[in-house]
């Protein structure tokens, strides 16, 4: 009796869930192995440029704060 209750969910899993899971798994593996698309590569380069620009701005702001308020770093700790 208890075995009959387990057989139905196992069959449903093997017939429906497992094949879908395998297809999605190997599709994602294939996409990862193909690397970046041209659009993704361009977006990555844009993000790198923005991060560099932001880093420069942060450096400038810290230099301004260091000259105008030398104790600013210790005030907020």
Short mmCIF file of C-alpha atoms in Angstrom, two decimals:
data_model
loop_
_atom_site.label_atom_id
_atom_site.label_comp_id
_atom_site.label_asym_id
_atom_site.label_seq_id
_atom_site.Cartn_x
_atom_site.Cartn_y
_atom_site.Cartn_z
CA UNK A 1 0.00 0.00 0.00
CA UNK A 2 2.74 2.46 0.93
CA UNK A 3 4.68 1.49 -2.20
CA UNK A 4 1.69 2.38 -4.40
CA UNK A 5 1.72 5.92 -2.99
CA UNK A 6 5.36 6.37 -3.97
CA UNK A 7 5.16 4.89 -7.46
CA UNK A 8 2.84 7.55 -8.93
CA UNK A 9 4.96 10.58 -7.91
CA UNK A 10 8.14 8.82 -9.06
CA UNK A 11 6.65 8.05 -12.46
CA UNK A 12 5.35 11.61 -12.83
CA UNK A 13 8.79 12.95 -11.90
CA UNK A 14 10.59 10.68 -14.37
CA UNK A 15 8.16 11.32 -17.23
CA UNK A 16 7.56 15.07 -16.86
CA UNK A 17 9.98 16.82 -14.52
CA UNK A 18 13.27 15.03 -15.24
CA UNK A 19 13.26 15.55 -19.05
CA UNK A 20 12.40 19.25 -18.69
CA UNK A 21 15.08 19.63 -16.05
CA UNK A 22 17.69 17.94 -18.25
CA UNK A 23 16.81 20.05 -21.30
CA UNK A 24 17.02 23.30 -19.35
CA UNK A 25 20.24 22.23 -17.64
CA UNK A 26 22.08 21.39 -20.86
CA UNK A 27 20.69 24.45 -22.66
CA UNK A 28 22.15 26.69 -19.96
CA UNK A 29 25.46 24.78 -20.10
CA UNK A 30 25.62 25.35 -23.86
CA UNK A 31 24.90 29.08 -23.50
CA UNK A 32 27.67 29.43 -20.91
CA UNK A 33 30.17 27.59 -23.09
CA UNK A 34 29.39 29.82 -26.10
CA UNK A 35 30.67 32.88 -24.25
CA UNK A 36 29.40 36.42 -24.46
CA UNK A 37 27.33 37.70 -27.35
CA UNK A 38 28.44 40.91 -29.05
CA UNK A 39 25.71 42.85 -27.24
CA UNK A 40 26.76 41.43 -23.85
CA UNK A 41 30.41 42.22 -24.64
CA UNK A 42 29.46 45.82 -25.49
CA UNK A 43 27.42 46.14 -22.31
CA UNK A 44 30.34 44.79 -20.28
CA UNK A 45 32.70 47.32 -21.86
CA UNK A 46 30.22 50.13 -21.12
CA UNK A 47 30.01 49.03 -17.49
CA UNK A 48 33.80 48.92 -17.24
CA UNK A 49 34.05 52.45 -18.65
CA UNK A 50 31.37 53.70 -16.22
CA UNK A 51 33.13 52.02 -13.28
CA UNK A 52 36.45 53.63 -14.27
CA UNK A 53 34.76 57.02 -14.56
CA UNK A 54 33.08 56.57 -11.19
CA UNK A 55 36.37 55.53 -9.63
CA UNK A 56 37.95 58.74 -10.90
CA UNK A 57 35.10 60.79 -9.47
CA UNK A 58 35.40 59.08 -6.09
CA UNK A 59 39.13 59.75 -6.06
CA UNK A 60 38.49 63.44 -6.86
CA UNK A 61 35.82 63.74 -4.16
CA UNK A 62 38.09 62.13 -1.58
CA UNK A 63 40.90 64.52 -2.51
CA UNK A 64 38.55 67.50 -2.11
CA UNK A 65 37.31 66.21 1.25
CA UNK A 66 40.87 65.54 2.40
CA UNK A 67 41.86 69.13 1.67
CA UNK A 68 38.71 70.79 3.04
CA UNK A 69 38.00 68.52 6.00
CA UNK A 70 40.99 66.32 6.90
CA UNK A 71 39.08 64.52 9.68
CA UNK A 72 36.17 63.37 7.48
CA UNK A 73 37.35 59.75 7.34
CA UNK A 74 37.37 59.33 11.13
CA UNK A 75 34.06 61.15 11.74
CA UNK A 76 31.88 58.38 10.29
CA UNK A 77 33.53 55.28 11.69
#
